[in-house]
Amino acid sequence: MCGIIGYIGNRKAYPVLIKGLKRLEYRGYDSAGIALLNGRTAIYKKKGKVSELEEYVKEVDTSGTVGIGHTRWATHGEPNDLNAHPHHSEKGLFTIIHNGIIENYADLKQSLTDQGISFYSETDTEVLANLIEYIYTTQKVSVEIAVRLALQKVIGAYGLVVLSNEEPDMVIAARRSSPLVIGLGDGEYFIASDATPIVEYTDRVIYMNNNDVALIKRDELVLKNLANDILEPDIQTIDLGISEIEKHGYDHFMLKEIFEQPRSIQDTFRGRIKLDTNEIRLGGLYAVKDQLVHAKRIVIIACGTSWHAGLVGEYLLEDLARIPVEVEYASEFRYRNPMIGPEDVVLAISQSGETADTLAAIQLARDAGALVLGICNVAGSSISRETHAGVYTHAGPEIGVASTKAFTAQVTVLTMMAIMIGSEKGLLDKKRSATLIRELNEIPDKIEKILEQNEIFRHIAAIYKDVTNALYLGRGVSFPVALEGALKLKEISYIHAEGYPAAEMKHGPIALIDEQMPVVFIATHDKSYDKIVSNIQEVKARKGNVIAIVTQGDETIRKMADHVIEIPKTDEVLLAIPSVIPLQLIAYHIAVMRGCNVDQPRNLAKSVTVE
Ligand code: G6P
């Protein structure tokens, strides 16, 4: 949700900024802009993608060794050139990039307007630029103090970087709720929303905490809080290679990430499943293992695809570990006075570790005394730091806005947790846990076999690419898979799709079925197989087109369905992981055939850092 980047050092800032913005574009792509401080501040900004900005600045002087850049996901004000960041104050003394929302911007704007200050954009960010300038000019304080005083008046969330013509050899970065990372080079500093634009220059970083303000010069960084206390920076070494964030010859990041799943799932369970002793070891949960194993209830909180992984987790944890589980949208949980207390375990699931609603729900659960655990992909992210303990998914950076490998990695972690708790509680005997661990270990090979069928998925996509609606049905653990399949199609191809529990079809969606309607069934061999076969017949009786994901060798459904996709046999507990792969690929091919921007679907952003 908006990507921001800043640079101060001795190299030319522009290439660092533009490359960084391309890496951060997954966070928003409504407009892009840069400001370069070279004697005076020059701002270039444009509605549209970073590539359009790049084209726009081709003819201008982009020299300067200090600069900031922004790629926007619009909140206040429509995406246009004027509302694009960076924003400058009225007299031009301050220039800002901002990720987040200044909630009291209207009041602040009114009081500044009353002082005769005028505004050119509809953004909350311009208000902040003017507030800083107003304090600077009227109170005659330093740039640093003006920024801190202004931030003390702000209600809301921000990750921001400020440039000032008055102090051209310093940039100021500040964070509350929206993430910011500072990269430490040799006589240079990089500031960004996440580490991806920084890793090619340095592996030494500082993750800023809430209410931190960093005063950054070429050879010095001073970290303070808003109350002006000096803080000791916690410098960490990150383990993220540049090659992990490139496309490696794939047309899209999404395709690369789908095809990476055999490896990413292996990375998720590597070192955690012990085939010789049939054990699961989740180091991040050691300290809280007793409390988790004996939990009376687990409440899972998440958004989007992570919420779907949570629903799979509900089936797994209830089935294998016999712990009652509730799965909540973080945004609903936080606003409805939830019944939560010290006896509860709350499990937050998030790829980015930065989703605003999930973070707020975590805070609420912590305040209520619950043990809060996290399943995150991005190391060092806010959620990984705000939770008491947790497990990283280790799926590697996910750049495509539509989540794929993060989902299968999250389900892998949830599977390991469920087996671990079930075994600890004596609910799974040695033979059963050994079977499950062995089957989990075989999942990557089975996914390879599914990926080999890519041409079949492309063929099905070509047939259905022009439909306007689609239905995805599944039962048991395949119901969340149906939801996820429908979400993938909606997100990237803009076809309306609904996921539904197959048995519920009779209570509504069946009315939608006609010759035009593709109905995707996840109909693998499990305890509800016979029931789902009946559901397929009900759809065929109404002339719907059935695409069925079945277990290899299924001849019964082959006779009924219009298209059959076979996946290798696996334990029913593990079915969610392989059965989602064809759905990811069908959505991908349909979106490509419809000419959609697969990696950057309209209106979406990878990391939703606003409520
Ligand atoms: C956005 C992304 C989704 C993601 C959701 C939750 O909507 O586009 O792909 O599932 O946020 O994000 P998180 O990082 O918390 O998993």
XYZ file of C-alpha atoms in Angstrom, residues 64 73 165 176 216 587:
6
model
C 21.744 14.623 -7.369
C -2.056 3.135 -3.970
C 15.878 22.627 1.016
C 4.141 4.832 12.883
C 20.089 10.539 8.265
C -6.745 -18.181 -13.214
